[in-house]
């Protein structure tokens, strides 16, 4: 009985690429009384593992909160695993606006004290006495009411790249911080104003609306299904989007575009940009906004200090971060004195630029590819890349793809290569391969070959 992952993220990515099948990114939540969260967790893992479902899920005695990546062909079977439980029958699955087959590369189901860290004592108020749910059209209408106050219950790094027009956007790093701040800020409007709230998928508002009703607010409303469901409804019903920019998401994508408005700036140069990245230095891992030009110049780093560290031998990097929580174990949320153009708190509704038009990812022809290996080094002056072949075989004439968060996706036909120092036409697993690359590659990049 398998209750844990047996494949690394890299191995899983290779299998997904080789399968060449579309995956759907989705999220859902449900508040319910779960007597044995550990048993519930194990049962979900077993059933989801059979369906090749991946993602991050938290379960607690109060319910479930999940963000998942599921093969499109297994979508209905996945729904059946949920509806086997009475409290999830008819549950709304928020399917992402944009899909990425690599949005999640592991299946993680964890038991937590709470499914959202809200810092509240649920015994002190009725958590079921929630606000009125509003669909997209109703939400748009109430925003036009001058008696409405709309509040973004997400964090500063989320609201910075996209938010509803006129919304209060608290300068906070956690959901629990925003509750007392908003309560104090709006204490004089409890009787006569519409308190309208929204978040990514609806789960934070589900608890917040009950909290604010308990605090004495008379007219409390929440966006049903959050921004994700709102984006789906405005598209289906051809409604005006009152949301501008990108919706931050907590997977590999770090955001999905709702409108083509760019409302934020590169934190390093100030150019209009709304693409988040994590600092490449594992001793930092800062989340920040970085444009393509700064990515190239700073090699995915947030500062010159971090850039210098990434160029050190790995052993020295490890020594520098000894005793610290690093890499994926820490999520630093985008505040640093080095980020000159970082903005939080009260945000402008004025777009700074328009995003380039991108073909709907669901309309793209699926490119089938096989993982070969990774970048070992790039010789800038010679424009030559060094690669280690870890999987499959590379041949002259292959169409290869080099892919990474900074490099993007670059394809070209391999016309000449050196294998272990000698010119050759075939490279096998374990070989070191060098060939000319007409663009800079980085250690985070992967090497694939396109399968016809």
Coordinates of C-alpha atoms in Angstrom, one line a residue:
X1 CA 0.0 0.0 0.0
X2 CA 1.7 3.2 -1.2
X3 CA 1.2 6.2 1.1
X4 CA 4.1 8.4 -0.1
X5 CA 5.9 9.5 -3.3
X6 CA 8.4 7.2 -4.8
X7 CA 9.5 9.4 -7.7
X8 CA 11.4 12.7 -7.7
X9 CA 10.0 15.8 -9.3
X10 CA 12.4 15.4 -12.2
X11 CA 11.4 11.7 -12.8
X12 CA 7.7 12.7 -12.6
X13 CA 8.2 15.5 -15.1
X14 CA 9.9 13.1 -17.5
X15 CA 6.9 10.6 -17.3
X16 CA 4.4 13.4 -17.9
X17 CA 6.3 14.6 -21.0
X18 CA 6.6 11.1 -22.3
X19 CA 2.8 10.5 -21.8
X20 CA 2.0 13.6 -23.8
X21 CA -1.5 13.9 -22.3
X22 CA -3.2 17.0 -21.1
X23 CA -3.5 17.6 -17.4
X24 CA -5.9 20.0 -15.7
X25 CA -5.0 22.2 -12.8
X26 CA -7.8 22.6 -10.3
X27 CA -8.6 23.5 -6.7
X28 CA -11.3 22.9 -4.2
X29 CA -12.1 23.1 -0.5
X30 CA -14.8 21.9 1.9
X31 CA -15.5 22.6 5.5
X32 CA -16.7 19.5 7.3
X33 CA -16.3 17.6 10.6
X34 CA -13.7 14.8 9.9
X35 CA -13.3 12.5 12.9
X36 CA -10.1 10.8 11.7
X37 CA -8.0 13.1 9.4
X38 CA -5.1 10.6 9.3
X39 CA -7.3 7.8 7.9
X40 CA -9.0 10.2 5.6
X41 CA -5.6 11.4 4.3
X42 CA -4.4 7.9 3.7
X43 CA -7.5 6.9 1.8
X44 CA -7.3 10.0 -0.5
X45 CA -3.6 9.3 -1.2
X46 CA -4.3 5.7 -2.2
X47 CA -7.2 6.6 -4.6
X48 CA -5.5 9.7 -6.1
X49 CA -2.2 7.9 -6.7
X50 CA -4.1 5.3 -8.8
X51 CA -5.3 8.2 -11.0
X52 CA -1.9 9.9 -11.4
X53 CA -3.3 12.9 -9.5
X54 CA -0.6 15.3 -8.2
X55 CA -0.8 18.3 -6.0
X56 CA -0.8 19.8 -2.5
X57 CA -3.7 19.0 -0.1
X58 CA -4.2 19.8 3.6
X59 CA -6.8 17.9 5.7
X60 CA -7.8 18.7 9.2
X61 CA -10.7 18.0 11.6
X62 CA -12.4 21.0 10.0
X63 CA -12.2 19.9 6.4
X64 CA -10.0 19.8 3.2
X65 CA -8.2 22.3 1.1
X66 CA -6.6 21.1 -2.2
X67 CA -4.7 22.4 -5.3
X68 CA -4.3 19.6 -7.8
X69 CA -3.1 18.5 -11.2
X70 CA -5.1 15.7 -12.7
X71 CA -4.9 14.0 -16.2
X72 CA -7.9 15.3 -18.2
X73 CA -9.0 11.8 -19.0
X74 CA -9.2 11.0 -15.3
X75 CA -11.2 14.1 -14.3
X76 CA -14.5 12.4 -13.7
X77 CA -12.9 9.5 -11.9
X78 CA -11.2 12.0 -9.7
X79 CA -14.5 13.7 -8.9
X80 CA -15.9 10.3 -8.0
X81 CA -13.2 9.8 -5.3
X82 CA -14.4 13.1 -3.7
X83 CA -18.1 12.4 -4.0
X84 CA -17.6 9.1 -2.2
X85 CA -17.8 11.3 0.9
X86 CA -21.2 12.8 1.6
X87 CA -19.8 16.3 2.5
X88 CA -18.1 16.6 -1.0
X89 CA -21.1 15.5 -3.1
X90 CA -21.7 18.2 -5.7
X91 CA -18.5 20.0 -4.7
X92 CA -17.3 22.8 -7.0
X93 CA -14.0 22.2 -8.6
X94 CA -12.3 25.4 -9.6
X95 CA -10.5 24.6 -12.9
X96 CA -7.7 26.9 -13.7
X97 CA -7.9 29.5 -16.5
X98 CA -4.5 28.4 -17.8
X99 CA -3.1 24.9 -17.6
X100 CA 0.5 23.7 -17.2
X101 CA 1.2 20.0 -17.2
X102 CA 4.0 20.6 -14.7
X103 CA 2.0 22.7 -12.2
X104 CA 2.5 20.0 -9.6
X105 CA 5.1 17.2 -9.7
X106 CA 4.4 15.4 -6.5
X107 CA 1.3 14.2 -4.6
X108 CA 1.4 15.7 -1.1
X109 CA -1.5 15.2 1.4
X110 CA -0.8 16.5 4.8
X111 CA -2.7 16.5 8.1
X112 CA -2.8 19.9 9.7
X113 CA -4.5 21.6 12.6
X114 CA -6.4 23.8 10.2
X115 CA -6.8 23.8 6.5
X116 CA -6.1 27.6 6.4
X117 CA -3.9 29.2 9.1
X118 CA -6.3 31.9 10.2
X119 CA -5.3 32.2 13.9
X120 CA -8.9 32.1 15.0
X121 CA -10.5 30.2 17.9
X122 CA -13.4 28.6 16.1
X123 CA -15.2 27.8 19.4
X124 CA -15.7 31.5 20.0
X125 CA -18.1 32.1 17.0
X126 CA -20.4 30.3 14.6
X127 CA -18.2 29.4 11.6
X128 CA -21.3 28.2 9.7
X129 CA -22.9 31.7 9.8
X130 CA -21.2 32.9 6.6
X131 CA -21.7 35.8 4.3
X132 CA -23.9 35.9 1.2
X133 CA -22.3 34.2 -1.8
X134 CA -22.2 36.3 -5.0
X135 CA -21.8 35.0 -8.6
X136 CA -19.7 37.1 -11.0
X137 CA -22.6 39.2 -12.3
X138 CA -23.9 39.9 -8.8
X139 CA -20.4 40.7 -7.7
X140 CA -20.0 43.2 -10.5
X141 CA -23.3 44.9 -9.6
X142 CA -22.6 45.3 -5.9
X143 CA -19.2 46.8 -6.7
X144 CA -21.1 49.6 -8.5
X145 CA -23.0 50.4 -5.3
X146 CA -21.3 53.5 -3.6
X147 CA -22.3 51.9 -0.3
X148 CA -19.9 49.0 -0.9
X149 CA -16.4 48.4 0.6
X150 CA -14.5 45.6 -1.2
X151 CA -11.6 43.9 0.6
X152 CA -8.9 41.7 -0.8
X153 CA -8.1 38.9 1.7
X154 CA -5.0 37.8 0.0
X155 CA -1.4 38.8 0.8
X156 CA 0.7 41.7 -0.6
X157 CA 2.6 39.6 -3.2
X158 CA -0.8 38.3 -4.5
X159 CA -2.7 41.6 -4.8
X160 CA 0.3 43.4 -6.3
X161 CA 0.0 41.7 -9.7
X162 CA -3.8 41.8 -9.9
X163 CA -6.8 42.9 -7.9
X164 CA -10.4 44.2 -8.1
X165 CA -10.7 47.9 -8.9
X166 CA -11.2 50.0 -5.8
X167 CA -10.3 47.1 -3.4
X168 CA -8.6 47.6 -0.1
X169 CA -5.4 45.6 -0.4
X170 CA -3.9 45.1 3.1
X171 CA -0.1 45.1 3.3
X172 CA 0.2 41.7 5.0
X173 CA 2.1 38.5 4.6
X174 CA -0.5 36.1 6.0
X175 CA -4.2 35.8 6.1
X176 CA -4.4 35.9 9.9
X177 CA -2.7 39.4 9.9
X178 CA -5.5 40.9 7.7
X179 CA -8.4 40.0 10.0
X180 CA -7.7 42.4 12.9
X181 CA -6.4 45.1 10.6
X182 CA -9.6 45.2 8.5
X183 CA -11.8 44.9 11.6
X184 CA -10.1 48.0 13.1
X185 CA -10.0 49.9 9.8
X186 CA -13.8 49.4 9.1
X187 CA -15.1 49.5 12.7
X188 CA -17.2 52.6 12.0
X189 CA -19.0 51.0 9.0
X190 CA -20.5 47.9 10.5
X191 CA -24.1 48.9 10.3
X192 CA -24.4 50.8 7.0
X193 CA -21.9 49.5 4.5
X194 CA -21.7 46.4 2.3
X195 CA -18.6 44.5 3.3
X196 CA -17.7 42.6 0.1
X197 CA -14.7 40.2 0.2
X198 CA -12.7 38.0 -2.2
X199 CA -9.7 35.7 -2.3
X200 CA -8.2 33.2 -4.7
X201 CA -10.6 30.3 -4.6
X202 CA -13.0 31.3 -1.8
X203 CA -11.7 29.4 1.2
X204 CA -10.3 32.3 3.1
X205 CA -13.5 34.3 2.7
X206 CA -15.6 31.4 3.9
X207 CA -14.0 31.8 7.4
X208 CA -13.5 35.6 7.2
X209 CA -17.2 36.3 6.4
X210 CA -18.3 34.3 9.5
X211 CA -15.7 36.2 11.6
X212 CA -16.8 39.6 10.5
X213 CA -20.5 38.8 11.0
X214 CA -19.5 37.8 14.5
X215 CA -17.7 41.1 14.9
X216 CA -21.0 42.9 14.2
X217 CA -20.9 43.6 10.4
X218 CA -24.5 43.5 9.2
X219 CA -24.1 43.2 5.4
X220 CA -21.4 40.7 4.6
X221 CA -20.8 39.3 1.1
X222 CA -18.2 37.0 -0.5
X223 CA -17.2 36.2 -4.1
X224 CA -18.4 32.6 -4.7
X225 CA -15.4 30.4 -5.8
X226 CA -13.0 33.4 -5.6
X227 CA -11.1 34.9 -8.5
X228 CA -10.7 31.5 -10.2
X229 CA -14.5 31.0 -10.5
X230 CA -15.1 34.7 -11.3
X231 CA -12.7 34.5 -14.3
X232 CA -14.5 31.4 -15.6
X233 CA -17.9 33.0 -15.3
X234 CA -17.1 36.3 -16.9
X235 CA -15.7 34.4 -19.9
X236 CA -18.7 32.1 -20.2
X237 CA -21.2 35.0 -19.7
X238 CA -19.2 37.7 -21.7
X239 CA -19.2 40.0 -18.7
X240 CA -16.9 42.9 -18.0
X241 CA -14.0 42.0 -15.8
X242 CA -13.7 44.2 -12.7
X243 CA -10.6 42.3 -11.8
X244 CA -7.4 43.7 -13.5
X245 CA -4.1 41.8 -14.1
X246 CA -3.0 38.4 -12.9
X247 CA -4.3 36.0 -10.3
X248 CA -1.5 34.7 -8.2
X249 CA -1.6 30.9 -7.8
X250 CA 0.4 28.6 -5.5
X251 CA 1.9 26.2 -8.0
X252 CA 4.7 26.1 -10.6
X253 CA 2.9 28.8 -12.7
X254 CA 2.8 31.5 -9.9
X255 CA 0.0 33.2 -11.7
X256 CA -2.7 33.0 -14.4
X257 CA -3.7 36.0 -16.5
X258 CA -7.3 37.3 -16.1
X259 CA -6.9 40.5 -18.2
X260 CA -4.1 41.7 -20.4
X261 CA -3.4 44.6 -18.0
X262 CA 0.0 44.7 -16.3
X263 CA -0.4 46.6 -13.0
X264 CA 2.9 45.9 -11.3
X265 CA 6.6 46.6 -11.9
X266 CA 9.8 44.6 -12.1
X267 CA 11.2 44.9 -8.5
X268 CA 14.7 45.5 -9.9
X269 CA 14.3 48.0 -12.7
X270 CA 10.8 49.3 -12.6
X271 CA 9.7 48.1 -16.0
X272 CA 6.0 47.0 -16.2
X273 CA 6.0 43.3 -15.3
X274 CA 3.9 40.8 -13.4
X275 CA 6.0 37.6 -13.5
X276 CA 7.1 36.2 -10.2
X277 CA 10.3 34.2 -9.6
X278 CA 12.1 32.7 -6.6
X279 CA 15.7 33.8 -6.1
X280 CA 18.0 31.1 -7.5
X281 CA 20.2 31.2 -4.3
X282 CA 18.8 28.4 -2.1
X283 CA 20.0 30.4 0.9
X284 CA 17.6 33.2 -0.1
X285 CA 14.7 31.8 -2.2
X286 CA 13.0 35.3 -2.1
X287 CA 9.8 35.6 -4.1
X288 CA 9.8 38.7 -6.3
X289 CA 8.8 40.2 -9.6
X290 CA 11.5 40.1 -12.3
X291 CA 11.4 41.0 -16.0
X292 CA 13.1 39.0 -18.7
X293 CA 16.0 41.5 -19.0
X294 CA 16.7 41.4 -15.3
X295 CA 16.4 37.6 -15.4
X296 CA 19.1 37.5 -18.0
X297 CA 21.4 40.0 -16.2
X298 CA 20.8 38.7 -12.7
X299 CA 20.4 35.0 -13.6
X300 CA 17.2 34.6 -11.6
X301 CA 18.8 36.2 -8.5
X302 CA 17.3 39.1 -6.4
X303 CA 20.6 40.8 -5.7
X304 CA 24.2 41.0 -6.7
X305 CA 25.1 39.3 -3.4
X306 CA 22.9 36.3 -4.3
X307 CA 24.3 36.2 -7.8
X308 CA 27.8 35.9 -6.5
X309 CA 26.8 33.1 -4.1
X310 CA 25.3 31.0 -7.0
X311 CA 28.6 31.2 -8.8
X312 CA 30.5 29.6 -5.9
X313 CA 31.2 25.9 -5.8
X314 CA 28.2 24.0 -4.3
X315 CA 30.2 22.9 -1.2
X316 CA 30.8 26.6 -0.4
X317 CA 27.1 27.5 -0.9
X318 CA 26.1 24.7 1.4
X319 CA 28.6 25.9 4.0
X320 CA 27.1 29.5 3.9
X321 CA 23.6 28.3 4.6
X322 CA 24.4 25.7 7.2
X323 CA 22.0 25.9 10.1
X324 CA 19.4 27.9 8.1
X325 CA 16.1 26.9 6.6
X326 CA 16.6 27.2 2.9
X327 CA 15.3 26.3 -0.5
X328 CA 11.7 24.9 -0.6
X329 CA 11.6 24.8 3.2
X330 CA 11.2 28.5 3.4
X331 CA 8.9 30.8 1.4
X332 CA 10.1 34.4 1.7
X333 CA 7.4 36.7 0.6
X334 CA 8.9 39.4 -1.5
X335 CA 10.1 42.1 0.8
X336 CA 13.7 43.2 0.8
X337 CA 15.5 46.6 0.9
X338 CA 17.2 45.4 -2.3
X339 CA 13.8 45.4 -4.2
X340 CA 13.6 49.1 -5.1
X341 CA 10.3 49.0 -7.0
X342 CA 8.3 46.8 -4.6
X343 CA 4.8 48.1 -3.8
X344 CA 2.4 47.0 -1.1
X345 CA -0.7 48.2 0.6
X346 CA -2.8 50.8 -1.4
X347 CA -2.4 49.8 -5.0
X348 CA -3.3 51.7 -8.2
X349 CA -6.0 50.6 -10.6
X350 CA -4.2 52.1 -13.5
X351 CA -2.5 49.6 -15.9
X352 CA 1.1 50.3 -16.6
X353 CA 1.2 48.2 -19.9
X354 CA -0.6 45.6 -21.8
X355 CA 0.6 42.0 -21.8
X356 CA 1.5 40.4 -25.1
X357 CA -1.3 38.2 -26.5
X358 CA -0.8 34.6 -25.7
X359 CA -2.6 31.8 -27.5
X360 CA -4.9 29.9 -25.1
X361 CA -2.8 27.1 -23.7
X362 CA -5.7 24.7 -24.3
X363 CA -5.6 25.5 -28.0
X364 CA -2.0 24.8 -28.4
X365 CA -0.8 21.6 -30.1
X366 CA 0.8 19.3 -27.6
X367 CA 4.5 19.0 -28.1
X368 CA 5.7 15.5 -27.1
X369 CA 9.2 15.6 -25.6
X370 CA 11.6 13.3 -23.8
X371 CA 13.9 14.5 -21.0
X372 CA 17.6 14.1 -21.8
X373 CA 19.4 15.8 -19.0
X374 CA 20.4 19.1 -17.5
X375 CA 22.8 22.0 -18.0
X376 CA 26.2 21.6 -16.4
X377 CA 27.8 24.8 -17.6
X378 CA 27.6 27.6 -20.2
X379 CA 30.7 29.1 -21.7
X380 CA 29.6 32.6 -22.5
X381 CA 32.3 33.8 -24.9
X382 CA 32.3 30.6 -26.9
X383 CA 28.5 30.3 -26.7
X384 CA 28.8 26.6 -25.9
X385 CA 26.7 24.7 -23.4
X386 CA 27.9 21.6 -21.4
X387 CA 25.1 19.0 -20.7
X388 CA 25.0 15.7 -18.8
X389 CA 22.8 13.1 -20.4
X390 CA 20.8 11.4 -17.7
X391 CA 18.0 9.8 -19.7
X392 CA 17.5 8.5 -23.2
X393 CA 19.8 9.0 -26.2
X394 CA 20.8 12.1 -28.2
X395 CA 21.6 12.0 -31.9
X396 CA 22.7 14.5 -34.5
X397 CA 19.7 15.8 -36.4
X398 CA 17.4 15.7 -33.3
X399 CA 15.3 18.7 -32.6
X400 CA 16.2 19.7 -29.1
X401 CA 14.4 21.9 -26.5
X402 CA 16.1 23.8 -23.8
X403 CA 13.6 24.9 -21.1
X404 CA 13.8 26.8 -17.9
X405 CA 12.1 29.6 -15.9
X406 CA 14.4 32.3 -17.3
X407 CA 15.4 30.8 -20.7
X408 CA 11.8 29.9 -21.5
X409 CA 11.4 27.3 -24.3
X410 CA 14.0 27.4 -27.1
X411 CA 14.1 24.8 -29.9
X412 CA 16.7 24.1 -32.6
X413 CA 18.2 21.2 -34.6
X414 CA 21.4 19.7 -33.3
X415 CA 23.9 19.8 -36.2
X416 CA 27.2 19.2 -34.3
X417 CA 28.3 18.0 -30.9
X418 CA 31.2 16.7 -28.9
X419 CA 30.7 13.7 -26.6
X420 CA 33.2 13.3 -23.8
X421 CA 35.5 15.6 -25.6
X422 CA 35.4 14.0 -29.0
X423 CA 33.1 14.9 -32.0
X424 CA 30.4 12.2 -32.2
X425 CA 26.9 11.6 -33.6
X426 CA 25.4 9.8 -30.6
X427 CA 25.4 10.5 -26.9
X428 CA 24.2 8.0 -24.3
X429 CA 23.3 8.1 -20.6
X430 CA 26.2 9.3 -18.5
X431 CA 27.9 11.1 -21.4
X432 CA 29.0 14.8 -21.2
X433 CA 28.0 16.7 -24.3
X434 CA 29.0 20.1 -25.6
X435 CA 27.5 22.0 -28.5
X436 CA 26.9 25.6 -29.6
X437 CA 23.9 27.3 -28.1
X438 CA 23.0 30.7 -29.6
X439 CA 21.6 32.0 -26.3
X440 CA 22.5 31.9 -22.6
X441 CA 21.5 28.8 -20.7
X442 CA 21.4 28.3 -16.9
X443 CA 21.9 25.6 -14.4
X444 CA 18.2 25.4 -13.8
X445 CA 17.5 24.6 -17.4
X446 CA 16.5 21.1 -18.7
X447 CA 17.5 19.5 -22.0
X448 CA 14.7 17.7 -24.0
X449 CA 14.4 16.2 -27.4
X450 CA 11.2 16.6 -29.5
X451 CA 9.6 13.3 -30.4
X452 CA 7.9 13.4 -33.8

